[in-house]
Amino acid sequence: MLKHPILLPIALMLFLALLTFWINQTVQEQALSLSRLSRHDPDYMLYNFVSTRTDATGNTKYVLAAAEMRHFPDNDYTELQRPRFTQFGQDKPYTQIHGQHGKVSANGKLVEFSKQVKVVRQGTLAKPEMQLQTEHLTLEPDTDLAYTDLPVTIRQLPATVITGTGMRFDNKAGTMQLFNRVHVHYVRPPVVAKTASPAAKAKKGNHKGR
């Protein structure tokens, strides 16, 4: 053991150097990971994104699509470009929502639409088509609720226009609430004059001749 007394300090120095290098690398990697998490940078992106949700019987419940999808790890939110949401219901008209931008919450319970948001509820024999326009709309897909605090414009065929500020739409119950500055404008469709049939015109002409 005394033959090479210098080897022990050299080995100890090498060990300490390796340990220092390992600690330094670990700290740098952790700092890089924290730096990435603190920045609002996407960790993955998808283009022409389509997600389909089915019910317990396998029928399509809703479809969420977008031209571009980006996921951000710092808040676990997903941002969408030109999102399109279509809600289906058995024996019910479909409802479609689209906008220029969208955001999905971390747990997927909320979908937000912003900028030129438009809602279209399919028309039926009992209810005509309805269109709603606003600049921001929050949707709860699992509860079929949609709401906003901003102004909305609702158009119901054939000629009803409703405006207001603040709205809550329960698609499951088929009800809508407007909260402030509500105005309803109804234009009565023009009355189309009935045209007499050719036979009636001929009979009238013969009657005048007599």
Coordinates of C-alpha atoms in Angstrom, one line a residue:
M1 CA 0.0 0.0 0.0
L2 CA 2.9 2.3 0.6
K3 CA 4.5 1.4 -2.7
H4 CA 2.5 3.9 -4.7
P5 CA 1.2 6.5 -2.2
I6 CA 0.5 9.1 -5.0
L7 CA -2.1 6.9 -6.6
L8 CA -4.8 7.3 -3.9
P9 CA -5.0 11.2 -4.1
I10 CA -5.0 10.9 -7.9
A11 CA -7.8 8.4 -7.8
L12 CA -9.7 10.6 -5.3
M13 CA -9.2 13.7 -7.5
L14 CA -10.5 11.8 -10.5
F15 CA -13.5 10.6 -8.6
L16 CA -14.3 14.1 -7.4
A17 CA -13.9 15.5 -10.9
L18 CA -16.3 12.9 -12.3
L19 CA -18.8 13.5 -9.5
T20 CA -18.6 17.3 -10.1
F21 CA -19.1 16.8 -13.9
W22 CA -22.1 14.5 -13.2
I23 CA -23.7 17.0 -10.8
N24 CA -23.1 19.8 -13.2
Q25 CA -24.7 17.9 -16.1
T26 CA -27.7 17.0 -14.0
V27 CA -28.2 20.6 -12.8
Q28 CA -28.0 21.9 -16.4
E29 CA -30.5 19.3 -17.7
Q30 CA -32.9 20.2 -14.9
A31 CA -32.5 23.9 -15.5
L32 CA -33.1 23.4 -19.2
S33 CA -36.3 21.4 -18.4
L34 CA -37.5 24.1 -16.1
S35 CA -36.7 26.8 -18.6
R36 CA -38.7 25.0 -21.3
L37 CA -41.6 24.6 -18.9
S38 CA -41.5 28.3 -17.9
R39 CA -41.6 29.4 -21.6
H40 CA -44.8 29.3 -23.6
D41 CA -43.4 27.0 -26.3
P42 CA -45.3 24.1 -27.9
D43 CA -44.0 20.6 -27.3
Y44 CA -45.9 19.2 -30.3
M45 CA -48.1 20.3 -33.2
L46 CA -50.6 18.6 -35.4
Y47 CA -52.1 19.8 -38.7
N48 CA -55.6 19.0 -40.0
F49 CA -56.4 17.7 -36.5
V50 CA -59.7 15.7 -36.0
S51 CA -60.9 14.2 -32.7
T52 CA -64.1 12.1 -32.4
R53 CA -65.9 11.4 -29.1
T54 CA -68.5 8.6 -29.0
D55 CA -71.2 7.7 -26.4
A56 CA -71.7 4.5 -24.5
T57 CA -73.5 2.9 -27.5
G58 CA -70.8 3.8 -30.0
N59 CA -72.6 6.6 -31.7
T60 CA -70.7 9.8 -32.5
K61 CA -71.3 12.4 -29.8
Y62 CA -69.1 15.2 -31.1
V63 CA -66.3 15.9 -33.5
L64 CA -63.6 18.5 -32.8
A65 CA -61.4 19.5 -35.8
A66 CA -58.9 22.3 -36.5
A67 CA -56.5 23.3 -39.2
E68 CA -53.7 23.4 -36.7
M69 CA -53.3 22.2 -33.1
R70 CA -50.5 23.1 -30.6
H71 CA -50.0 21.8 -27.1
F72 CA -48.2 23.9 -24.5
P73 CA -46.6 22.1 -21.5
D74 CA -46.4 25.2 -19.3
N75 CA -50.1 25.3 -18.8
D76 CA -51.2 22.0 -20.4
Y77 CA -53.5 23.9 -22.7
T78 CA -54.1 23.2 -26.4
E79 CA -54.5 26.0 -28.9
L80 CA -56.4 25.6 -32.1
Q81 CA -56.4 27.5 -35.4
R82 CA -59.8 27.6 -37.2
P83 CA -61.5 25.1 -34.9
R84 CA -64.8 23.4 -35.9
F85 CA -66.9 21.6 -33.4
T86 CA -70.0 19.5 -34.4
Q87 CA -72.3 18.2 -31.7
F88 CA -74.6 15.3 -32.6
G89 CA -77.6 14.0 -30.7
Q90 CA -79.9 11.0 -31.3
D91 CA -83.1 12.2 -33.0
K92 CA -81.9 15.8 -32.6
P93 CA -80.5 18.4 -35.0
Y94 CA -76.8 18.8 -35.0
T95 CA -75.1 22.0 -33.8
Q96 CA -71.9 23.3 -35.3
I97 CA -69.5 25.9 -33.8
H98 CA -66.5 27.4 -35.6
G99 CA -64.2 30.4 -35.1
Q100 CA -60.8 31.7 -36.0
H101 CA -59.1 30.6 -32.8
G102 CA -59.7 28.1 -30.1
K103 CA -58.3 26.7 -26.8
V104 CA -58.9 23.4 -25.0
S105 CA -58.4 23.3 -21.2
A106 CA -55.9 20.9 -19.5
N107 CA -58.7 18.5 -18.5
G108 CA -60.6 18.8 -21.8
K109 CA -63.7 20.0 -20.0
L110 CA -63.7 23.5 -21.7
V111 CA -63.3 24.5 -25.3
E112 CA -63.1 28.3 -26.0
F113 CA -63.8 29.8 -29.4
S114 CA -62.7 33.4 -30.2
K115 CA -62.9 35.8 -33.2
Q116 CA -65.8 35.6 -35.6
V117 CA -67.5 32.8 -33.7
K118 CA -70.5 31.3 -35.4
V119 CA -73.0 28.8 -34.1
V120 CA -75.4 27.0 -36.5
R121 CA -78.2 24.8 -35.2
Q122 CA -79.7 22.6 -37.9
G123 CA -83.3 23.3 -38.8
T124 CA -86.1 20.8 -38.5
L125 CA -89.8 20.7 -39.4
A126 CA -90.6 21.9 -35.8
K127 CA -87.8 24.5 -35.5
P128 CA -86.2 26.5 -38.3
E129 CA -82.4 27.0 -38.6
M130 CA -80.8 29.3 -36.0
Q131 CA -77.5 31.1 -36.3
L132 CA -75.6 32.9 -33.5
Q133 CA -72.6 35.2 -33.9
T134 CA -70.3 36.5 -31.2
E135 CA -66.6 37.2 -30.6
H136 CA -66.0 34.7 -27.8
L137 CA -67.8 31.5 -26.7
T138 CA -67.0 28.9 -24.0
L139 CA -68.3 25.4 -24.5
E140 CA -68.7 22.5 -22.1
P141 CA -68.9 19.5 -24.5
D142 CA -69.9 17.0 -21.8
T143 CA -72.8 19.1 -20.5
D144 CA -73.9 20.6 -23.8
L145 CA -73.6 24.1 -22.4
A146 CA -72.3 27.2 -24.2
Y147 CA -72.0 30.7 -22.8
T148 CA -70.5 34.1 -23.3
D149 CA -70.4 37.6 -21.6
L150 CA -70.0 39.4 -24.9
P151 CA -72.7 40.7 -27.3
V152 CA -74.4 38.2 -29.5
T153 CA -76.6 38.3 -32.6
I154 CA -79.1 35.6 -33.2
R155 CA -80.9 35.0 -36.5
Q156 CA -83.8 32.6 -36.7
L157 CA -85.4 31.9 -40.0
P158 CA -87.4 33.2 -41.7
A159 CA -86.9 36.8 -40.4
T160 CA -86.2 37.1 -36.7
V161 CA -83.1 38.9 -35.4
I162 CA -82.3 39.0 -31.6
T163 CA -79.4 40.9 -30.1
G164 CA -78.2 41.0 -26.5
T165 CA -75.2 40.9 -24.2
G166 CA -74.4 37.7 -22.2
M167 CA -75.9 34.4 -23.3
R168 CA -76.3 30.9 -22.0
F169 CA -77.3 28.1 -24.4
D170 CA -78.4 24.7 -23.1
N171 CA -78.4 22.5 -26.2
K172 CA -79.6 19.5 -24.2
A173 CA -82.7 21.2 -23.0
G174 CA -83.0 23.3 -26.1
T175 CA -83.2 26.6 -24.2
M176 CA -81.3 29.9 -24.5
Q177 CA -81.0 32.8 -22.0
L178 CA -80.0 36.4 -22.9
F179 CA -79.1 38.7 -19.9
N180 CA -78.7 42.3 -20.9
R181 CA -79.7 44.8 -23.6
V182 CA -82.0 42.3 -25.4
H183 CA -83.7 43.5 -28.6
V184 CA -85.9 41.5 -30.9
H185 CA -86.5 42.6 -34.5
Y186 CA -89.0 40.7 -36.5
V187 CA -89.7 41.3 -40.2
R188 CA -93.0 40.0 -41.3
P189 CA -92.6 38.0 -44.6
P190 CA -94.3 39.7 -47.6
V191 CA -97.7 38.4 -48.4
V192 CA -97.8 36.7 -51.8
A193 CA -100.9 37.5 -53.7
K194 CA -102.8 34.5 -54.9
T195 CA -102.9 34.1 -58.7
A196 CA -106.1 32.8 -60.2
S197 CA -105.9 29.6 -62.2
P198 CA -106.4 29.8 -66.0
A199 CA -109.8 28.0 -65.6
A200 CA -111.0 30.6 -63.2
K201 CA -109.8 33.4 -65.5
A202 CA -111.7 31.9 -68.4
K203 CA -114.9 31.5 -66.4
K204 CA -114.7 35.1 -65.2
G205 CA -114.3 36.3 -68.8
N206 CA -117.3 34.3 -70.0
H207 CA -119.4 35.7 -67.1
K208 CA -118.5 39.3 -68.2
G209 CA -119.5 38.5 -71.8
R210 CA -123.0 37.6 -70.8

